[in-house]
Structure formats: structure tokens, C-alpha cells
Amino acid sequence: MTTNRSPRIAPRIAPRSSPRISRRTVLRGLGAAIALPWLESLACGGSTSTVRSIDQPPLRYGSFLWANGVNAEHWWARGEGPAMELSPTLAPLEACKRDLLVIDGLHVYNNTSGPHWPLFSNYLSGVQFEPSLIPQGGESIDQCLARHLGAATPVPNLVLAVEPAEHGLRGGVPAVYYSTVSWTSKNTPVPPEIYPRAVFDRLFNTAGLKRDRSVLDVVRLQARAMRRQLAGQDRHKLDEFLHSVRDLEKRIDRAAKDERLEGWRPSLAVANLPRPPAELPQDVADHMRMMLDLVVLAFQMDRTRIATLLFNRDVSHMRFGFLDGVANEELHGISHHKNQPDKLAWYQRINQFHIEQFAYFVRRLAAIEEAPGVTLLDNVILTCGSNMRNGDNHDGRDLPLIVAGRGGGSIRTGRVLDFRDRPEAAQRFCNLHLAVAQKLGVPLTQFGDSTGPMTELE
Amino acid sequence: MMPRRPFAILRRRLSPPRTCLGVWRSLAAGIALFSFEAARVHAEPSPPALLAKYCVVCHGRDQQEAELDLDQLSRDPVARRQDARRLETILQALTAGDMPPADADVKLPQADRTALAGWLRSELAAIAAAEADDPGFVVIPRLTKSEYRYVMRDLSGGVVLDAGRFLPNEGGAGEGFGNVGEAQSLSMAQLEKFLEAGKLSLMHLRITPHGEMLWRTAQREPVDDPAAARLEAINDIIAWHVAMQERYGSEHRQQLQKSLGDVHAAYLEAAWRFEHRTALGLGDVSLATVAEQHQPPLVSVALEKWHAILTADPPPPIYAEWAEAWRRLPAPDAAASPSIRDRCREIVGEQPGRRASKSEADAESKKRNQLLRKRNVSEANKTKVGLNAERNIFESWQHCDVRYLGGPWPEQEAEQREPLAPYHYTRAEILRIASSAEGAELAALEQRLVAVLQIDEQDLLALAKREHSDAAREGVFPTATEWSSWSPESRQAARALTAKIETQRRAWRDRLRPLVAQFARQAWRRPVAGGEVEELLRLFSDALEEGLSFDSAAKLPLLAALTSPRFLYRGVGSADRQAGPTRLVSLTDVQLATRLSFFLWSSIPDEELLALAATGELRARPTLLAQTHRMLRDPRAAALAADFAGQLFGFAEFHEFTGPDEKRFPEFTPALRRSMAEEVQAFFLDLIRHDRPLSNLIDADYVFVNADLARHYGIDPVAPDQWVRVSAPPERGGLPSMALFLTKTSTPLRTSPVKRGEWVLEKLLGQTLKSPPPNIESISADETNAAGLSIREQLEQHRASKVCASCHDRIDPLGIALEGFDPIGRRRSTDRDGSPLSTQATALDGTTIEGIAGLKAFLRRRQEAVYAHITRKLLGYALGRAIAPGDRPLLERIAEAQRAGDSTFSSMVAAIVASPQFLTRRVPLGQESE
């Protein structure tokens, strides 16, 4: 149990509607069913952590990204508050600009330029990728958060994508380097889910869980027996298998229980979305919309608190001919625009399309009231951006980034944060990950190539 | 804007040109794990110094150009031994003249180049010798998405064809394939997907209490609830009756109509023959015999009914006219007999053309038709199965207990009318008609119904309900502790029922045991111990206790078998020599069978292989090779085409390819897309199964086409819905001119000579291209750019840049030779705007390549490289790892045979299967494993 950790509660910023509370108060009012996440967040150190009471909705984290960069000329924001000005690409966010930060000047330390693959898959981990015939990366922030917080919800986290992954090797490295940013460990990339139905079922299907559990019981015995018969390198695989079995058993137990004794309750108890069809939606925009709706629903019903969504993979083959005036060319081809006016215009329009998707998601969160005067958007921290500034010259510095949501009042939104003239150590994207983790109550002091939590969010 | 990092820009300017042969950035240090105790490499001091002098300048500690640090390699022999791949890369770059780059400050004199290359070769040779034919480091592989599909296909006896399709794409590793255990992970989310895939697969299965496993193409929702299972069993019986009614009713009539041109007349004639059987010299035959002897045979019951109708007194009103006419038929004599059929036809009005007198016909025929219609209506009403089938069920119910069937049942109102419908049958009649096989089928269905009724369980539940037990509320079977507090009578009844139920369940479990054992044996590809089966069967018993239906409970052991690591992980790994002392052991026969079948079929071994493995015969070289050849000829070798060739040549994911612009190329229909993929698949399957030479990959005098593709290729039309092998037109034959590859290497609006050239270089010649650098030149999206330059002209401009040219001089000519094909692979001679296209280019070696013929000739001159590439990849695919230096002798032996003229696919496979790499593995000392 986590109670033996020494809680260091010294929140500099009290959340909007939360009175400062002592640990004892918390424990008194704590339902056993949700003890773990709460104590995790209590146990977390750092001055920026956000203490939430049991009656408050939890904080959620979402990461949204597209690969192949942006048309940098049309990606900017100026000013603050109501006077904040947004570039055409960011214009779809106009209505919710008071709920976001536009951040300039961050990068993953080692990502500067070069071929595609080292610049993508470490977007959420900050780990430098090695050329290898066996996938080698490092834990990403979404998976790190899931490791710490995932036990609070029936589904620890979602890793979603719209574009199918590639097979084989590409440019001499595993193609997985181009298709996921989520890694649970050095050698374990998480293949994103692209089927909306599978996401829906994972979130909401609780039928037959008891039977799954009994099947896993037997499977676990078999895995143990088999492990004993194997030699070293194969044993590790069985260890991994057993680990996943245990995680799944825990997840099933949580999903089967799924009852809150007291405290905050999600604003929605039964999914208000029909089960999606089994096949992939033909239309890219529909597919994205469906995935976004599922994340909204998962957050709203508190089925998970952590989600990652890739609008496309690296070296994307996705085409956007359905947008007015955009040639039906692959995004990757367009991103290598060489400053040709037509390609630049298409590029910008596609960037804007992605922002429209994100803006839709933000608007939906803003429309969900979780407590009197508090919306779901107030209780999330979302990042949205791309792994390159300029897809033409693979410029991995000065990433186009937006943070949306107020993190339970821990983020002062409606501003532009500019790190471009700051020392390199302050420009690390991982500093943002670290700050986010701390706000979510994860006791990290370092993450990836971070040099310290980004305090500018507050 | 000022560059923020001037140094980075400077580095970029100095950076070497792209090299096609170089794999500078893409090599794994991590997997080159060899031990070289035996290696005695006496390197001259000078070549490493040369390396330091000429290479480390740019690729050193301080300036790691292309992130390559050769500093250690130049100083440390051990590092060199561990990084043989990098040595190979350096050697390639040196011999190809790529390094040092032309614009570098260092110049490498030819003598030093030769010395350096010679030294690298000897280093590599020493490493290869020390490692020769070592099984290498292999981690136990997990089933890939496509292996899962094939395995389920084979487990289900060929019924379930798309299992695991929701498993994620995972990308490849090692030599580029998905089957590299070291790279495969199994996260919780993936485990869930496998669990889900198992459930979806089992939705195709139905298990009956009588030990039948019925796989069906259609998925069926799980029937967890015993009541639903009962209904399903009843529906099966209804379906059987419907089928019988149709078979001996409407289908029978259609058959008669087809062969005789009439239906009823045959029966009238047969009834007449029966009446006059003595006169006809038939002896004392029964109606059944008459029906049977008729050509084609009549249904005996129908004839009986007709006979009853025709001889009834008085005849039933609607048949009165027919009956009277039939009775007026003359008695047989030699001359009249043949015409009886015609007379009968006249009676029923089935053949108006042969009427004796037209004058008398009209009025009567009208009347008859009315009658006929009347009767047809009466029959049609009954054909709606309802009445009949329900009544049949009603009768079949009498074998079971009506309490649990969910009546009430329809009255037997049709009973009186049945005799008037000669082609409709009661249950008893159907049983008389049905063949013995059909009867057995019904008996099985009825037994199944009795079993799923679970009458004792329901009685017990009813008892619990009376005793207000919790169990009744939850529908769970009450336990002995629970009924200990009941009234003595109930307790006694419960005891008796429990005993019966126990007996029943034991019987079920006994019937299920061999099914589960057999399934697990196949799925786990090895003999299964009794304890393991019992472990699985416990799930079944527990689920029955929980009140689950037989079918759903019986599937749980199978689901566990499909989620077990014994299923999901296949084969065995081979230990890392670097990690500690190891010992070389042979694979067991069972392991060998699995390795072989997953290599050639991507699936489980069949009975023949398992049997040979069980007797220990498989390892004998002649048996092993005979099996290899058998397996290559088997249709299951299609997996080798789809998986190995599909991943190697990049067509496995064509269904996910975004494809050409739909407006520009409306011809690219989903059907054409499928046809393109099927062509490649058919080509490889043919190559494998018929063991054709590898040179067919470059050029073949045949193509496989269906109607769509024939049209696409401008070949004479072929019959729809089939694939045929036809002579190739001059521009086709072989891989480079296949529509799939030409389409896949085009951008949505135009061809891409660069992508096509890359494809030829990478996929056929096996050269690893470096990832393109940033800031690459932009080629227009459509066929001309804003300045009106064609693709070819833009590429020429592009190559004017020295940096670009170093790679594109290699790439582009090969793609330009394919410019005679449009973006969806059709033959063309002009651009879209009509300007003529040139397909002539000068290859890097100075030879002129013109068009597809030129390209084929170019490739034929380099066929050794093509073969070597395929061999290397096939070996990597077979072993589930990247190629190691120790594999060089084997690859060289195969290349030798190929040079000597033996370049068939099977020889390559046989050499791999017979190699020590394939047949052995390393185990850590002191760790004995299965």
C-alpha cells in the first residue's frame, strides 16, 4: 500500500474549488475502492502538484499529434487573454483561446535534424533512438502516467491512431519507429489501436469479465509452468507475458467492480454513443471524429484518464484531397514543399484541419459540466502538436505545440509561452512532460531529457 | 532568419553525400552479439591506423558524421568482432567508392583503399569462420498477426479464414520480418487483443454435448444462457425438417420437372402401374418398390398418397376430376403401355402440345388450370414450413420433457389436410423417406436437444426457487451446503437430482476431454499431458456450476488454450553466447516440425509432420527434405508467398495502400486493387509450388491474369472469375512490370521514377538505401511543375546537385526505365498531356538502359545479387533473426549452387532447412529445457 510513502503536500496553487485539506481528512473520506490513485497523488512531491479532494473530478491527460510538421509561417500566436491573436492555422481554436497556451521554442534535446525516424517515436519520451534492427526506445510520458495512475480506472490508458502502421523495415530501422510514440519500456513500443469498435469494447464491454478472469487464471498457471522449462532469453518473454496477465487481471477486477462508494461521480453513467461498426470508417475525417468522440466519452465517464491519439504516422501516406483546394497528394510529399506556394498552401490547410479536429475535441470537453461551474476542460491537460517545426527540412526544434485545459486550475491559460530565447536547458519538451506528470500527481523528479519541471505553466 | 545553430548547418554542408550502399545509420550494434573465443585475428597494425587516418576524421569521437563513431573500431579488436555488420558497411562504402566523399578534405589513395578493404575482408572472414553455421541468438517468437490467421484456419479445418484481423500491425525487425521474437513485445493491451481474437475465432465454433465440434463460416453470437441454447437446439431440428421438406418436396418436384418435363404425371403413371402390377408382370410389388424402380426414383410416401387420393371413394373434391380420368385409363397391353404416360399428362394438363384433339381441349384445360391453381395455393400455404415444421417439433418433443420447451405448441390442425398434399410429409413420413444418413443427423440433433434441456438442473433450480434459495435468484446451480437447510423432502429430491446431474456432467466432461486434448495438441503443436487437459477442463466444470450453457462452458478450455503462452509462443529460442557458457543442441523432432511448418506454412504442423516427429523420423535428412518438398507443393505454402515474399517485396500491406487519386484514376477500383495483389500472390505461389527458377522474378514468359487484369494489361480477354496463366506480352513478365509494384511506387497523381528506382535497388538488388536527408528536392505533385518541367526534367535538375546525384544517379535511371508504365501500371508511350516519354537512361556503370527490356537485361546481368538478396532474406525469415557473420558460409554455399545453375526456390529452401542454423540451438550450460 502506498501509505508508507511520506506525503509531501505543499501545493503552491490550490485548485480552484478545492479547500486545502490534510491527509487525515482525505483518508477519512476515502472510499476503499479508489484509494490507490488518490494516495498516489498524495504521495507525489513537487511544488506544483495539484491536490484534489475526493469530491472533485480527477485530472486527465491527453496527447494529440500529427507527424510531418507544419507550415511555420502560419503557426503563431501573439498577446494574452482576450487580446490573444491566433494565426490562420490556429484560428479554429479562437473560441477556446482562453483555455490554452501556445508554446514556442521547445524541442527534444537530440532532435534537431536528420532523417525521419529519430525525430518521431521519441516525441513523448525524449529518449535518443539508436539505429537498430530491434526496436529500442524508452518509456513515454503517457505510458509513465498510465503506470502510475492507470490503476484508478477500468482502462489504464488508450493509445489510438487513425493511420495503419507499416510493416517491415523502413530506412533500415523497424517500421514501428514511424507508427507509434508510446513505449512502455526500452524494448516495448505500444502499437496504436485503429479500430473504433475495439476501443469502444475495451472501454465499455464488461460482459464475460468473470470468465476472462478464470481463463487468465489457467493461462497464468501455464505460463509459470512453461517459464520453468525455458532458457534465459525465452524466460524474459514469459516474464513479460506473466506481467501482462497480472495487469490484465487487475484491470478486469477494476472493470468488474466499477463502483464508487462515495465522492465524485462521472457526469455520465451509460455510454451515449452507439457501438461503432466493426470495420474501419472509409472516411479519414469520420475516423478521426469517431476516435475523438471515444476519448471524450472515456474521459467523461472516467473509464480512463490517459489518452494518446496520432492523427497520422510519420512519413504519412494520408491524403487530404477532400479539403477544398488541397491536391490529393500524400502529406509527407506535401510537407517537403521547398517553399513552393501551392504546396505551402495545402500544407497550411492540412495543419488547420488537424487543429480543427483538436478544437472540436476541446469544445466538446468545454461543454461537459463536471461540477457546478467546472467543465471537463478545466480538469484536463492536453498537448497537441507535431514532432517537427518544418517538415521540409526536418527541423525538430521549436516544435509547434499547444497546451489546452487548466489542469484543475494549475495552469494559467490564455497565454503564449516563448522559450526561443531561453537557454537550451529550458527548451526541453520533457520539462513540460515532467511538469504535467507532477500536476497529475505522479512523483517524478526527472523524465527523459528534462532539466526540471516547466514552471511557466502556472 | 539566422540559423540558431550555425555549427549544425556547417555540419550539414560537410556531410557526406547519400550513399545507396551505405547503411551508415541503420545498423544495429545491439544485435551483433557474437563470441569470438576461437577467433585468432592477427591484424596488421597499419590498416586500423588507416581507418583512423582516413575515416575517424569525420566519424570519430568529436565529429560523429552520420552518427558514426569509428574511433573505437579502429583501436579495439574486440569491438570490431562485436560489430561485424559495421565492418561490412565500411567495406561496402569503400569498395563502392562512396567513402570518403568527393568533397571531403581527406583523399584516400588507391593503395590505401585496397589495403584497408583487404584488411576488412580478412577481419570479416575470420569472424565468419569462428562463427560458422552457429544458430545465433534467437528469442522464442510469438505468433504474428498473419500466423494467427493461418493457425486458426488450420485448427478450424479450413473454415475460419480471417481470425486475428483486429490484431495490430507490428512492423518488422531483423531482416525486416514480423517473426523476430527478440523484437516482439506482449503488452497488456496486446494480450487483451489476443484474448479477444480467441473469442472471435471461437464464435465460429459450436460444441455439442455429444462431442461434436462444428466450425462454421459465419460467426454466431455466444449462447451463454441455457434457455437460449435450448432454443437454438430446437431451431436446429426445425431447420432439419425444413431442409427435408424442401428436399423431398419442392426440390424433388423441380428435379422431376427437369428430367421428365412433368411432375404429377409420373406419379399418376406409377400409381397406374401399381394398380396393374400383376398384368404388367411386376409380381406382388409394393408402392415403395414401384416408386423406387421409377426412373428417376419417386418418393414412396408421395406415391402412397397419390394412390390413396386416386383410389379414394369418393375421391377428394379437388382431385375428383383427375381421379376419375385416372380410373378410366385402359388396362395394360403391350401397345398401350408407352402411351399411359401421355394419357397421364393429359389428365394433369402438363403437356398441352400432345393432346389428341385440340377441339375438346380448351374448355377442359381452363377448368383444370383452375383446379391446379387451387391446389397450388393450398400447397404454397403449407410450404411456408410453419405449420408442418412446428408440428414436427411437437412430435419430436415427445422424446423430451415438454416443461422446458417453452410451449404452448400449435394444434395439429394440418393433420386432416395432410393427405391432400402429396408432397408434404408428417414427421413420421419424413422419417420413412429420409436416408439413413439423414435420419442419423436428426437423431443427433434430437439427442443434442435432450442434452441441452438440462432437465435435472432445471428441476433443481425449481426446487431452489420453492425453497427461496439465493441460487434460484441468480440462476446458479445450488450447492449441497445451500440445500442442507431445506425441507427433508426437498433435500432428498435435491440429492437425487444432484447425483443425476453429476453423472451427466461427468459424461459430458468425458466426451469433451478428447476434444480439448486434440485441440490443445494441435494448437500447442506437441503432445499434451493429462494434467494439462484436466486443468483446462476445470474451466468447463466451473462454468457449468455458474449456470452457463454447455456450448459456452465447453469453449472456455479452448479459449484458455488459445490464450496460453503455449499457443502464442512457438518454437524455442537459442541462447546468447555472449551472456554465458552455452552448449549446442539439436532441436527435438517436435521442435523441428514446428519450426519447419512455421517457416513454410506460417502455421502449425499437420498430422503427417507430427506423426513423423513423434516417431523421431523427421530429423533423418531424406525424410526432412522429402517433407520440405511436400510442404512446398502444399497449398498452405501460400503463406510463404504472402508472408515472406509479401514482406520482402512490400506487397503484404497493399490493401492499406492509400492508392492513386480516385478522380484521376477511376479505373483503380477495389476489384482491380485486389486483382493486382492476387497476381503477385499467384505468381509467387506458382513459383514456390512448381519450383520455378528464381530468374523468373526478373523476367518470365508468363503472367497470371484474371478478367480485370487482362483488360488492364491489354491482354486478350479471359473468362471471368478465374486466374489463368497466359503468355506474357513483351513488356510484362517478372516482378518489375507487375501492376501492383508500379502502382505502389507511384504518387497519387504521377509516376515516381525515384520510388520505382528505389524499389528495384532495395527489393530486388538488396541494396539498403539510407533514409533521405531533410531538405530534399521537391518534385511536383503532378506530372509537370509550375515551370512546366516534366518529372524527368525535374529529376535531371535534381541530379545536377552533386550531393543528390551521388544517390540519384543510381536510383533514377532504374525508375526512368519504367516510365513506360503509368501510375497504375498500364502501358503508355506518352505523358497525360500527350508529350512523348523517354524511357532511356544511363546507369551508374555507364550502360544504357532502355525501357523495361533494358531494365530486365540490366537485372539479369546482376542476377547473382538478386539471388543473394533473396537467399539472405529467406534465411533471416526462417531463423527469425538478422543475418550474422557466421551465416556467410551457408549463404556462400547456396550462392555457389545458384551460380552452378541450381537456382530453384526449393533448393534454396532445402539448403536452409538442412543447415546447422536451422537444426540446432544453443542452451545455457546447466539449464536443461524442454
XYZ file of C-alpha atoms in Angstrom, chain A residues 20-415:
396
model
C -6.716 22.801 1.305
C -7.040 19.538 3.142
C -4.994 17.452 5.431
C -4.088 13.902 4.677
C -6.205 12.704 7.530
C -9.268 14.401 6.159
C -8.650 12.661 2.962
C -8.238 9.248 4.447
C -11.358 9.643 6.464
C -13.463 10.373 3.469
C -11.798 7.960 1.184
C -13.713 5.077 -0.286
C -11.635 1.981 -0.393
C -12.433 1.383 -3.991
C -10.498 4.359 -5.218
C -7.856 4.572 -2.590
C -4.907 3.882 -4.782
C -4.931 6.734 -7.247
C -5.624 9.144 -4.516
C -2.781 8.102 -2.377
C -0.526 8.108 -5.389
C -1.301 11.693 -5.942
C -0.873 12.495 -2.297
C 2.437 10.798 -2.232
C 3.763 12.849 -5.037
C 6.236 15.543 -4.287
C 6.998 18.738 -6.071
C 5.664 22.127 -5.532
C 3.367 22.060 -8.491
C 1.317 19.000 -7.710
C -2.366 19.513 -7.616
C -4.204 18.158 -4.668
C -7.676 17.004 -5.485
C -10.320 16.104 -2.996
C -12.465 13.052 -3.326
C -15.428 15.151 -4.287
C -13.586 16.641 -7.198
C -13.349 15.193 -10.642
C -9.922 13.674 -11.390
C -7.398 15.187 -13.774
C -6.966 13.645 -17.199
C -4.193 13.776 -19.734
C -4.396 13.679 -23.499
C -1.725 13.914 -26.153
C -2.637 14.581 -29.758
C -0.186 14.795 -32.553
C 0.359 14.602 -36.224
C 3.656 13.902 -37.905
C 5.458 15.809 -40.650
C 5.363 19.281 -39.098
C 3.617 22.476 -40.004
C 3.750 25.384 -42.355
C 5.661 27.505 -39.867
C 4.702 30.807 -41.386
C 1.095 30.305 -40.405
C 1.680 28.862 -36.999
C 1.878 31.622 -34.417
C 0.006 33.317 -31.599
C 0.512 36.716 -30.029
C -0.713 38.539 -26.972
C -2.592 37.348 -23.960
C -6.106 36.820 -22.692
C -8.936 38.155 -24.792
C -6.447 40.102 -26.888
C -4.628 36.964 -27.903
C -4.254 36.763 -31.670
C -4.147 33.425 -33.461
C -2.658 32.635 -36.853
C -4.927 31.225 -39.574
C -3.813 27.694 -38.795
C -4.717 28.134 -35.143
C -7.886 30.088 -35.868
C -10.216 27.122 -35.257
C -9.231 27.446 -31.596
C -10.406 31.064 -31.398
C -13.470 30.224 -29.308
C -11.436 28.459 -26.655
C -8.273 30.512 -26.688
C -8.678 31.477 -23.056
C -8.263 27.779 -22.233
C -4.970 27.239 -23.951
C -1.306 28.008 -24.083
C 0.610 28.318 -27.317
C 4.185 27.259 -26.687
C 7.148 28.168 -28.861
C 10.703 27.019 -28.707
C 10.595 23.542 -27.206
C 12.346 20.517 -28.604
C 13.555 17.062 -27.756
C 17.197 17.628 -26.981
C 18.721 15.388 -29.583
C 16.132 16.011 -32.229
C 17.480 18.706 -34.410
C 17.509 17.478 -37.926
C 18.326 14.378 -39.898
C 16.282 11.600 -41.391
C 12.747 10.957 -40.236
C 12.933 8.109 -37.829
C 14.945 9.546 -34.946
C 12.650 12.553 -34.840
C 9.293 10.933 -34.316
C 8.979 7.992 -31.997
C 10.702 9.769 -29.103
C 8.215 12.636 -29.180
C 6.782 11.643 -25.803
C 9.893 10.103 -24.302
C 12.823 12.338 -25.075
C 14.978 9.251 -25.452
C 17.554 9.262 -28.165
C 16.829 6.497 -30.616
C 19.544 4.195 -31.789
C 19.657 2.754 -35.245
C 18.784 -0.853 -34.639
C 17.186 -3.848 -36.227
C 15.358 -4.485 -32.967
C 13.100 -1.688 -31.703
C 14.806 0.318 -28.985
C 13.256 3.370 -27.446
C 12.233 4.313 -23.947
C 9.228 4.875 -21.757
C 6.978 7.656 -22.991
C 5.152 10.075 -20.744
C 1.681 8.682 -21.468
C 2.806 5.184 -20.505
C 4.631 6.522 -17.472
C 1.445 8.259 -16.355
C -0.508 5.082 -17.000
C 1.947 3.120 -14.917
C 1.329 5.438 -12.000
C -2.299 6.409 -12.457
C -3.787 3.756 -14.710
C -4.919 1.614 -11.803
C -7.569 4.201 -10.963
C -9.725 3.430 -13.974
C -11.071 0.352 -15.739
C -8.738 1.039 -18.657
C -5.297 2.351 -17.755
C -4.839 4.321 -20.937
C -5.614 4.489 -24.624
C -3.129 4.641 -27.477
C -5.005 5.393 -30.654
C -4.195 6.149 -34.249
C -6.001 6.811 -37.453
C -3.424 5.669 -39.966
C -2.487 1.963 -40.011
C 1.064 1.045 -39.071
C 3.573 -0.067 -41.660
C 5.240 -3.452 -41.765
C 8.827 -4.423 -42.080
C 11.839 -2.206 -42.017
C 11.977 1.283 -43.350
C 15.203 3.128 -43.947
C 16.943 0.242 -42.228
C 15.056 0.553 -38.937
C 11.880 -1.156 -37.699
C 8.800 0.436 -39.186
C 7.356 0.770 -35.711
C 9.628 3.815 -35.332
C 7.277 5.546 -37.730
C 3.997 4.478 -36.259
C 3.971 4.950 -32.513
C 5.162 7.452 -29.906
C 4.064 5.317 -26.967
C 6.550 2.971 -25.340
C 6.128 1.118 -22.077
C 9.822 0.341 -21.808
C 13.020 0.350 -23.772
C 12.028 -2.543 -25.998
C 8.267 -2.295 -25.870
C 6.556 0.005 -28.316
C 2.789 0.150 -27.976
C 1.062 -0.492 -31.295
C -1.797 2.009 -31.503
C -5.375 0.841 -31.875
C -7.027 1.979 -35.079
C -10.390 0.218 -34.809
C -13.057 2.381 -33.125
C -15.057 -0.673 -32.204
C -12.133 -2.236 -30.387
C -11.713 0.991 -28.414
C -15.393 1.064 -27.562
C -15.451 -2.559 -26.449
C -12.351 -2.137 -24.362
C -13.891 0.831 -22.602
C -17.407 -0.358 -22.080
C -17.783 -4.060 -22.565
C -17.933 -5.678 -19.166
C -19.790 -8.797 -20.203
C -17.942 -12.019 -19.615
C -15.230 -10.430 -17.499
C -15.602 -13.080 -14.862
C -14.984 -15.756 -17.423
C -11.971 -13.906 -18.808
C -10.636 -13.846 -15.316
C -10.991 -17.584 -14.878
C -9.382 -18.191 -18.266
C -6.461 -15.993 -17.244
C -6.097 -17.988 -14.045
C -5.419 -21.096 -16.045
C -3.237 -19.225 -18.514
C -1.128 -17.882 -15.691
C -0.505 -21.383 -14.355
C 0.527 -22.498 -17.815
C 2.828 -19.537 -18.229
C 4.519 -20.306 -14.938
C 4.995 -23.924 -15.861
C 6.254 -23.031 -19.304
C 8.618 -20.427 -17.931
C 10.331 -23.047 -15.813
C 11.030 -25.098 -18.915
C 12.638 -22.312 -20.897
C 16.122 -20.938 -21.079
C 17.162 -17.401 -20.222
C 16.261 -15.298 -23.227
C 12.913 -17.058 -23.634
C 12.192 -16.734 -19.951
C 12.161 -12.968 -20.288
C 9.383 -13.280 -22.803
C 7.370 -15.347 -20.369
C 8.069 -12.819 -17.643
C 6.652 -10.161 -19.894
C 3.681 -12.371 -20.618
C 3.057 -13.040 -16.931
C 3.338 -9.366 -16.204
C 0.690 -8.600 -18.787
C -1.532 -11.359 -17.407
C -1.319 -9.855 -13.953
C -2.021 -6.364 -15.274
C -4.971 -7.632 -17.191
C -6.327 -9.465 -14.185
C -6.126 -6.278 -12.199
C -7.785 -4.342 -14.936
C -10.591 -6.870 -15.149
C -11.099 -6.728 -11.422
C -11.416 -2.967 -11.579
C -13.717 -3.022 -14.565
C -15.893 -5.695 -12.997
C -16.185 -3.795 -9.767
C -16.536 -0.343 -11.191
C -18.384 1.129 -8.320
C -17.731 4.319 -6.472
C -18.727 4.241 -2.903
C -18.703 7.941 -2.443
C -17.260 11.146 -3.722
C -17.312 12.481 -7.232
C -19.262 10.649 -9.865
C -18.809 10.963 -13.590
C -21.381 13.149 -15.276
C -22.394 10.245 -17.476
C -23.060 6.700 -16.369
C -24.023 4.965 -19.595
C -22.281 5.459 -22.925
C -24.268 7.804 -25.134
C -22.523 6.645 -28.279
C -23.575 3.625 -30.312
C -21.104 0.769 -30.657
C -19.095 1.636 -33.781
C -19.164 -0.700 -36.770
C -16.562 -3.440 -36.940
C -14.788 -2.118 -39.996
C -12.661 0.979 -40.313
C -14.511 4.098 -41.398
C -13.739 4.796 -45.048
C -13.505 8.491 -44.500
C -10.461 9.927 -42.711
C -12.406 12.785 -41.132
C -15.072 10.385 -39.843
C -12.423 8.127 -38.446
C -10.732 10.969 -36.556
C -14.035 12.231 -35.281
C -15.005 8.801 -34.035
C -11.732 8.400 -32.180
C -12.087 11.841 -30.619
C -15.637 11.107 -29.531
C -14.462 7.914 -27.905
C -11.790 9.760 -25.948
C -14.345 12.367 -24.848
C -16.601 9.586 -23.672
C -13.778 7.745 -21.922
C -12.787 10.915 -20.078
C -16.338 11.895 -19.289
C -17.245 8.503 -17.880
C -13.851 8.204 -16.209
C -13.118 4.927 -17.954
C -9.589 6.120 -18.496
C -7.661 9.260 -17.691
C -4.843 8.999 -20.178
C -5.110 9.003 -23.949
C -2.772 9.399 -26.889
C -4.054 9.922 -30.399
C -1.970 10.026 -33.555
C -3.722 11.786 -36.387
C -1.208 10.244 -38.730
C 2.058 8.386 -38.581
C 5.439 9.596 -39.631
C 6.170 9.794 -43.358
C 2.432 9.853 -43.658
C 0.665 8.462 -46.678
C -2.529 10.155 -45.654
C -4.166 12.352 -48.257
C -6.406 15.308 -47.777
C -7.888 15.797 -51.216
C -11.274 16.137 -49.521
C -10.222 19.569 -48.261
C -11.025 22.429 -50.564
C -8.136 23.338 -52.796
C -5.786 20.670 -51.481
C -4.247 18.307 -54.001
C -4.795 14.654 -53.335
C -1.137 14.185 -52.540
C 0.359 12.343 -49.600
C 1.002 14.522 -46.574
C 4.659 13.555 -46.492
C 5.119 14.677 -50.085
C 3.394 17.972 -49.345
C 5.500 18.572 -46.256
C 8.569 18.625 -48.495
C 7.282 21.798 -50.068
C 10.558 23.523 -50.916
C 8.673 26.765 -50.418
C 6.522 26.194 -53.465
C 3.432 28.332 -52.918
C 0.878 25.655 -53.833
C 2.370 23.054 -51.534
C 2.715 25.582 -48.724
C -0.953 26.455 -49.033
C -2.009 22.787 -48.937
C 0.306 22.154 -46.034
C -1.229 25.012 -44.086
C -4.735 23.856 -44.847
C -3.955 20.348 -43.633
C -2.389 21.714 -40.432
C -5.525 23.733 -39.946
C -7.613 20.614 -40.476
C -5.755 18.902 -37.661
C -6.301 21.916 -35.446
C -9.992 21.802 -36.338
C -10.093 18.243 -35.039
C -8.366 19.247 -31.857
C -10.610 22.294 -31.467
C -13.628 20.043 -31.815
C -12.299 17.886 -29.010
C -11.629 20.918 -26.802
C -15.089 22.322 -27.465
C -16.687 19.047 -26.543
C -14.813 18.933 -23.255
C -15.816 22.534 -22.557
C -19.452 21.579 -22.969
C -19.363 18.872 -20.321
C -20.002 20.150 -16.841
C -18.416 18.017 -14.162
C -19.247 20.085 -11.118
C -21.098 23.347 -10.738
C -19.208 25.821 -12.888
C -16.438 23.350 -13.677
C -16.174 21.688 -17.056
C -14.237 18.659 -18.143
C -11.881 21.009 -19.936
C -10.930 22.503 -16.578
C -9.792 19.072 -15.446
C -7.571 18.039 -18.300
C -4.110 18.761 -19.538
C -3.880 18.255 -23.265
C -0.934 18.691 -25.528
C -1.355 18.992 -29.238
C 1.356 19.454 -31.790
C 3.785 17.906 -34.197
C 7.214 16.330 -33.990
C 8.765 18.850 -36.361
C 8.562 22.528 -36.873
C 9.201 22.312 -40.535
C 8.592 19.073 -42.342
C 10.557 20.301 -45.318
C 13.959 20.392 -43.659
C 13.029 18.048 -40.803
C 13.553 20.776 -38.287
C 12.877 19.196 -34.926
C 13.465 22.372 -32.957
C 10.851 24.871 -31.914
C 8.065 22.313 -32.017
C 4.587 23.605 -32.810
C 2.782 22.978 -29.521
C -0.421 23.833 -27.792
C -1.407 23.004 -24.248
C -5.113 23.080 -23.563
C -7.106 22.680 -20.371
C -6.467 24.078 -16.960
C -5.208 21.034 -15.138
C -7.645 21.574 -12.313
C -6.636 25.186 -12.035
C -2.922 24.537 -12.030
C -2.333 26.033 -15.451
C -2.707 29.683 -16.233
C -4.043 29.576 -19.763
C -4.696 32.212 -22.370
C -1.042 32.975 -22.983
